[in-house]
PDB file of C-alpha atoms in Angstrom:
ATOM      1  CA  MET A 356      -5.239  -6.982  14.351  1.00  0.00           C
ATOM      2  CA  MET A 357      -3.664  -5.037  11.568  1.00  0.00           C
ATOM      3  CA  VAL A 358      -6.510  -3.206  10.297  1.00  0.00           C
ATOM      4  CA  HIS A 359      -8.019  -2.219  13.839  1.00  0.00           C
ATOM      5  CA  ASP A 360      -4.313  -1.210  14.131  1.00  0.00           C
ATOM      6  CA  ALA A 361      -4.097   0.911  11.659  1.00  0.00           C
ATOM      7  CA  THR A 362      -3.168   4.698  12.179  1.00  0.00           C
ATOM      8  CA  GLY A 363      -3.154   6.331   8.290  1.00  0.00           C
ATOM      9  CA  ARG A 364       0.410   6.313   8.345  1.00  0.00           C
ATOM     10  CA  ASP A 365       1.772   3.480   8.971  1.00  0.00           C
ATOM     11  CA  ILE A 366       4.756   1.494   8.587  1.00  0.00           C
ATOM     12  CA  THR A 367       4.662  -2.806   8.862  1.00  0.00           C
ATOM     13  CA  VAL A 368       7.381  -4.535   9.124  1.00  0.00           C
ATOM     14  CA  LYS A 369       6.250  -7.708   8.553  1.00  0.00           C
ATOM     15  CA  ALA A 370       7.616 -11.730   8.073  1.00  0.00           C
ATOM     16  CA  ARG A 371       6.392 -13.417   4.397  1.00  0.00           C
ATOM     17  CA  GLN A 372       3.536 -15.320   3.788  1.00  0.00           C
ATOM     18  CA  THR A 373       1.474 -12.896   6.910  1.00  0.00           C
ATOM     19  CA  ARG A 374      -1.298 -11.723   3.917  1.00  0.00           C
ATOM     20  CA  SER A 375      -0.056  -8.409   4.739  1.00  0.00           C
ATOM     21  CA  SER A 376      -0.510  -6.700   1.310  1.00  0.00           C
ATOM     22  CA  SER A 377      -3.913  -8.826   0.681  1.00  0.00           C
ATOM     23  CA  ILE A 378      -5.436  -7.216   4.058  1.00  0.00           C
ATOM     24  CA  LYS A 379      -3.989  -3.530   2.828  1.00  0.00           C
ATOM     25  CA  ILE A 380      -5.429  -4.023  -0.046  1.00  0.00           C
ATOM     26  CA  MET A 381      -8.423  -4.987   1.122  1.00  0.00           C
ATOM     27  CA  ALA A 382      -9.195  -1.860   3.217  1.00  0.00           C
ATOM     28  CA  MET A 383      -7.959   0.488   0.629  1.00  0.00           C
ATOM     29  CA  LEU A 384     -10.555  -1.268  -1.679  1.00  0.00           C
ATOM     30  CA  ARG A 385     -13.363  -1.203   0.792  1.00  0.00           C
ATOM     31  CA  ARG A 386     -12.647   2.817   0.876  1.00  0.00           C
ATOM     32  CA  LEU A 387     -12.185   3.735  -2.632  1.00  0.00           C
ATOM     33  CA  ILE A 388     -15.486   1.296  -3.415  1.00  0.00           C
ATOM     34  CA  PHE A 389     -17.864   1.780  -0.760  1.00  0.00           C
ATOM     35  CA  GLN A 390     -16.692   5.435   1.322  1.00  0.00           C
ATOM     36  CA  ARG A 391     -15.294   7.795  -1.124  1.00  0.00           C
ATOM     37  CA  THR A 392     -15.080   9.606  -4.361  1.00  0.00           C
ATOM     38  CA  GLY A 393     -12.996  10.767  -6.321  1.00  0.00           C
ATOM     39  CA  ALA A 394      -9.871   9.894  -4.860  1.00  0.00           C
ATOM     40  CA  ARG A 395      -7.024   8.102  -5.968  1.00  0.00           C
ATOM     41  CA  ALA A 396      -5.058   5.273  -4.795  1.00  0.00           C
ATOM     42  CA  ILE A 397      -0.877   4.805  -5.554  1.00  0.00           C
ATOM     43  CA  VAL A 398      -0.609   0.646  -5.145  1.00  0.00           C
ATOM     44  CA  GLY A 399       3.149  -0.542  -6.283  1.00  0.00           C
ATOM     45  CA  ALA A 400       5.735  -3.051  -5.067  1.00  0.00           C
ATOM     46  CA  GLN A 401       9.364  -2.626  -5.737  1.00  0.00           C
ATOM     47  CA  ASP A 402       9.811  -3.794  -9.421  1.00  0.00           C
ATOM     48  CA  ASP A 403       7.398  -3.417 -12.455  1.00  0.00           C
ATOM     49  CA  GLN A 404       7.260  -7.876 -12.049  1.00  0.00           C
ATOM     50  CA  THR A 405       5.869  -7.493  -8.480  1.00  0.00           C
ATOM     51  CA  THR A 406       3.479  -4.887  -9.182  1.00  0.00           C
ATOM     52  CA  LYS A 407       1.750  -6.760 -12.050  1.00  0.00           C
ATOM     53  CA  LEU A 408       1.320  -9.594  -9.484  1.00  0.00           C
ATOM     54  CA  PHE A 409      -0.657  -6.983  -7.196  1.00  0.00           C
ATOM     55  CA  ARG A 410      -3.156  -5.530 -10.099  1.00  0.00           C
ATOM     56  CA  ALA A 411      -3.295  -9.154 -11.021  1.00  0.00           C
ATOM     57  CA  LYS A 412      -4.849  -9.063  -6.910  1.00  0.00           C
ATOM     58  CA  ILE A 413      -6.505  -6.662  -7.467  1.00  0.00           C
ATOM     59  CA  TRP A 414      -8.259  -7.198 -10.178  1.00  0.00           C
ATOM     60  CA  HIS A 415      -8.970 -10.737  -8.379  1.00  0.00           C
ATOM     61  CA  PHE A 416     -10.659  -8.765  -5.536  1.00  0.00           C
ATOM     62  CA  VAL A 417     -12.512  -6.459  -7.112  1.00  0.00           C
ATOM     63  CA  SER A 418     -13.502  -9.444  -9.855  1.00  0.00           C
ATOM     64  CA  ALA A 419     -15.038 -11.352  -6.596  1.00  0.00           C
ATOM     65  CA  LEU A 420     -16.809  -8.333  -4.894  1.00  0.00           C
ATOM     66  CA  ARG A 421     -18.585  -7.999  -8.650  1.00  0.00           C
ATOM     67  CA  SER A 422     -19.659 -11.444  -8.177  1.00  0.00           C
ATOM     68  CA  ALA A 423     -20.561 -11.589  -5.188  1.00  0.00           C
ATOM     69  CA  GLY A 424     -23.203  -9.080  -5.798  1.00  0.00           C
ATOM     70  CA  PHE A 425     -21.728  -6.005  -5.274  1.00  0.00           C
ATOM     71  CA  GLU A 426     -22.649  -3.705  -8.104  1.00  0.00           C
ATOM     72  CA  PHE A 427     -20.195  -0.873  -9.484  1.00  0.00           C
ATOM     73  CA  ALA A 428     -19.022  -0.416 -12.849  1.00  0.00           C
ATOM     74  CA  ILE A 429     -15.617  -0.380 -14.002  1.00  0.00           C
ATOM     75  CA  GLY A 430     -13.874   2.741 -16.313  1.00  0.00           C
ATOM     76  CA  ASP A 431      -9.889   2.255 -17.416  1.00  0.00           C
ATOM     77  CA  ASN A 432      -8.401  -0.795 -17.009  1.00  0.00           C
ATOM     78  CA  ASN A 433      -5.103  -0.690 -17.585  1.00  0.00           C
ATOM     79  CA  GLU A 434      -1.527  -2.142 -17.444  1.00  0.00           C
ATOM     80  CA  ASP A 435      -1.314   1.634 -15.013  1.00  0.00           C
ATOM     81  CA  GLU A 436      -4.805   2.561 -14.027  1.00  0.00           C
ATOM     82  CA  LEU A 437      -8.220   0.690 -12.711  1.00  0.00           C
ATOM     83  CA  VAL A 438     -11.365   3.876 -12.460  1.00  0.00           C
ATOM     84  CA  PHE A 439     -14.706   2.938 -10.458  1.00  0.00           C
ATOM     85  CA  LYS A 440     -16.877   4.483 -12.906  1.00  0.00           C
ATOM     86  CA  ASP A 441     -19.602   5.913 -10.686  1.00  0.00           C
ATOM     87  CA  THR A 442     -16.888   7.124  -8.044  1.00  0.00           C
ATOM     88  CA  GLU A 443     -14.673   8.475 -10.242  1.00  0.00           C
ATOM     89  CA  ASN A 444     -12.156   6.585  -8.326  1.00  0.00           C
ATOM     90  CA  ARG A 445      -8.426   5.991  -9.098  1.00  0.00           C
ATOM     91  CA  ILE A 446      -6.139   3.330  -8.692  1.00  0.00           C
ATOM     92  CA  GLN A 447      -2.810   3.931 -10.562  1.00  0.00           C
ATOM     93  CA  PHE A 448       0.061   1.634 -10.362  1.00  0.00           C
ATOM     94  CA  VAL A 449       4.120   2.396  -9.667  1.00  0.00           C
ATOM     95  CA  SER A 450       6.862   0.059  -9.674  1.00  0.00           C
ATOM     96  CA  GLY A 451      10.082   1.200  -7.644  1.00  0.00           C
ATOM     97  CA  GLU A 452      11.904   1.196 -11.128  1.00  0.00           C
ATOM     98  CA  GLN A 453       9.874   4.278 -11.545  1.00  0.00           C
ATOM     99  CA  ARG A 454      11.697   8.238 -12.028  1.00  0.00           C
ATOM    100  CA  ILE A 455       8.832  10.080 -10.444  1.00  0.00           C
ATOM    101  CA  MET A 456       5.932   9.975  -8.916  1.00  0.00           C
ATOM    102  CA  GLY A 457       3.402  11.385  -7.225  1.00  0.00           C
ATOM    103  CA  ARG A 458       3.996  15.117  -8.084  1.00  0.00           C
ATOM    104  CA  ALA A 459       1.482  15.834 -10.312  1.00  0.00           C
ATOM    105  CA  PHE A 460      -1.726  15.172  -8.169  1.00  0.00           C
ATOM    106  CA  ALA A 461      -2.235  14.236  -4.562  1.00  0.00           C
ATOM    107  CA  ALA A 462      -3.203  10.464  -3.667  1.00  0.00           C
ATOM    108  CA  GLN A 463      -5.528   9.738  -0.904  1.00  0.00           C
ATOM    109  CA  GLU A 464      -4.052   6.464  -0.580  1.00  0.00           C
ATOM    110  CA  VAL A 465      -0.255   4.707  -0.689  1.00  0.00           C
ATOM    111  CA  LEU A 466      -0.059   1.313  -0.157  1.00  0.00           C
ATOM    112  CA  LEU A 467       4.122   0.550  -1.353  1.00  0.00           C
ATOM    113  CA  SER A 468       4.971  -2.882  -0.586  1.00  0.00           C
ATOM    114  CA  GLU A 469       8.881  -3.993  -0.307  1.00  0.00           C
ATOM    115  CA  LEU A 470       9.972  -1.052   0.000  1.00  0.00           C
ATOM    116  CA  ALA A 471      12.549  -2.279   1.924  1.00  0.00           C
ATOM    117  CA  HIS A 472      13.366  -4.039  -1.695  1.00  0.00           C
ATOM    118  CA  TRP A 473      13.865  -0.076  -4.102  1.00  0.00           C
ATOM    119  CA  LYS A 474      16.492   0.971  -5.545  1.00  0.00           C
ATOM    120  CA  PRO A 475      18.365   3.468  -2.683  1.00  0.00           C
ATOM    121  CA  ALA A 476      19.215   5.667  -5.615  1.00  0.00           C
ATOM    122  CA  THR A 477      16.042   6.317  -6.250  1.00  0.00           C
ATOM    123  CA  VAL A 478      13.150   5.559  -3.570  1.00  0.00           C
ATOM    124  CA  ASP A 479      13.566   9.183  -0.795  1.00  0.00           C
ATOM    125  CA  LYS A 480      13.083  11.442  -4.019  1.00  0.00           C
ATOM    126  CA  LEU A 481      10.530   8.871  -4.991  1.00  0.00           C
ATOM    127  CA  LEU A 482       9.065   9.332  -1.444  1.00  0.00           C
ATOM    128  CA  GLY A 483      10.000  12.809  -1.279  1.00  0.00           C
ATOM    129  CA  GLY A 484       7.150  13.731  -4.176  1.00  0.00           C
ATOM    130  CA  LEU A 485       4.389  11.038  -3.166  1.00  0.00           C
ATOM    131  CA  ILE A 486       4.220  11.803   0.697  1.00  0.00           C
ATOM    132  CA  PRO A 487       3.458  15.349   0.879  1.00  0.00           C
ATOM    133  CA  SER A 488       0.453  14.354  -1.433  1.00  0.00           C
ATOM    134  CA  VAL A 489      -1.545  12.716   0.679  1.00  0.00           C
ATOM    135  CA  PRO A 490      -3.995  14.562   3.390  1.00  0.00           C
ATOM    136  CA  ALA A 491      -3.391  13.461   7.093  1.00  0.00           C
ATOM    137  CA  ALA A 492      -5.219  10.358   8.518  1.00  0.00           C
ATOM    138  CA  PRO A 493      -8.708   9.740   8.315  1.00  0.00           C
ATOM    139  CA  HIS A 494      -8.974  11.845   5.004  1.00  0.00           C
ATOM    140  CA  GLY A 495      -5.365  10.204   4.017  1.00  0.00           C
ATOM    141  CA  HIS A 496      -3.527   6.911   4.505  1.00  0.00           C
ATOM    142  CA  ILE A 497      -0.208   4.991   3.556  1.00  0.00           C
ATOM    143  CA  ASP A 498       1.428   2.070   4.587  1.00  0.00           C
ATOM    144  CA  PHE A 499       4.898   1.565   3.346  1.00  0.00           C
ATOM    145  CA  GLU A 500       5.739  -2.529   4.451  1.00  0.00           C
ATOM    146  CA  SER A 501       7.970  -4.838   3.897  1.00  0.00           C
ATOM    147  CA  THR A 502      10.313  -7.561   4.883  1.00  0.00           C
ATOM    148  CA  PRO A 503      13.410  -6.019   6.614  1.00  0.00           C
ATOM    149  CA  ALA A 504      16.750  -6.121   4.102  1.00  0.00           C
ATOM    150  CA  GLY A 505      18.774  -5.206   6.595  1.00  0.00           C
ATOM    151  CA  GLU A 506      19.873  -1.465   8.557  1.00  0.00           C
ATOM    152  CA  ALA A 507      20.397   1.012   5.621  1.00  0.00           C
ATOM    153  CA  GLY A 508      17.331   2.884   3.673  1.00  0.00           C
ATOM    154  CA  ALA A 509      14.203   4.117   3.125  1.00  0.00           C
ATOM    155  CA  PHE A 510      12.263   1.796   4.988  1.00  0.00           C
ATOM    156  CA  TYR A 511      14.148   0.681   7.830  1.00  0.00           C
ATOM    157  CA  LYS A 512      14.602   4.574   8.052  1.00  0.00           C
ATOM    158  CA  TYR A 513      11.240   4.939   8.766  1.00  0.00           C
ATOM    159  CA  ALA A 514      10.283   2.135  11.107  1.00  0.00           C
ATOM    160  CA  MET A 515      13.387   3.063  12.923  1.00  0.00           C
ATOM    161  CA  ASP A 516      12.452   6.532  13.189  1.00  0.00           C
ATOM    162  CA  ALA A 517       8.473   5.716  14.403  1.00  0.00           C
ATOM    163  CA  ILE A 518       9.548   2.995  16.434  1.00  0.00           C
ATOM    164  CA  PRO A 519       7.720   4.510  20.022  1.00  0.00           C
ATOM    165  CA  LEU A 520       9.919   6.200  22.261  1.00  0.00           C
ATOM    166  CA  SER A 521      12.781   7.032  19.687  1.00  0.00           C
ATOM    167  CA  ALA A 522      14.593   9.973  19.272  1.00  0.00           C
ATOM    168  CA  ASN A 523      11.764  11.711  17.438  1.00  0.00           C
ATOM    169  CA  PRO A 524       8.857  12.228  19.482  1.00  0.00           C
ATOM    170  CA  ASP A 525       6.911  13.609  16.641  1.00  0.00           C
ATOM    171  CA  ALA A 526       7.018  10.002  14.400  1.00  0.00           C
ATOM    172  CA  GLU A 527       4.996  11.107  10.746  1.00  0.00           C
ATOM    173  CA  PHE A 528       4.207   6.974  11.327  1.00  0.00           C
ATOM    174  CA  THR A 529       3.475   4.153  13.343  1.00  0.00           C
ATOM    175  CA  VAL A 530       6.070   0.831  12.912  1.00  0.00           C
ATOM    176  CA  HIS A 531       3.893  -2.005  13.422  1.00  0.00           C
ATOM    177  CA  PHE A 532       5.570  -5.582  13.617  1.00  0.00           C
ATOM    178  CA  TYR A 533       3.520  -8.758  12.464  1.00  0.00           C
ATOM    179  CA  PRO A 534       5.970 -12.257  13.490  1.00  0.00           C
ATOM    180  CA  TRP A 535       5.505 -14.992  11.273  1.00  0.00           C
ATOM    181  CA  TRP A 536       4.099 -16.400  13.254  1.00  0.00           C
ATOM    182  CA  LEU A 537       0.449 -15.572  13.829  1.00  0.00           C
ATOM    183  CA  GLU A 538       0.242 -17.364  10.339  1.00  0.00           C
ATOM    184  CA  PRO A 539      -0.882 -20.614  12.106  1.00  0.00           C
ATOM    185  CA  ARG A 540       0.094 -22.881   9.027  1.00  0.00           C
ATOM    186  CA  TYR A 541       3.956 -21.806  10.486  1.00  0.00           C
ATOM    187  CA  THR A 542       3.406 -22.476  14.209  1.00  0.00           C
TER     188      THR A 542
END
């Protein structure tokens, strides 16, 4: 459902343990490894520590693909960036703890996790620099995903704006809700 329902400008309201982040990472990697050249992806979470966990998860998936026989070379590989050498596609790792992002370059893929838990003092400024740099689908993809954190903040604002029949019929994003009971172990 998460891959099929994606529009390229997605707000994903999720419950914990739905594997939303992993599914979205794999969809992004598929585009970066097999479909694009010269693309930049931005992946981040609410803090530096969680962003490092995302980086480790991405490296795990990349390593698994390579072990399964998918041939692609890795260029730069450090805590800030992972580059697929043959295509020059790159993943840049960011965090909600940063002061700026996305102002010096364009991005084609953006996955920001737990956006409802990013620092309220900086999240609007960070998104204000990032969103305009991403082309519309199918050439660009933005996915903000989060477990909710109340009726305030950037994530809430984007989700409410994207709800069908909301006050903004020209909303740029589509909202998706994936409840906890989708995970069979929680039924």
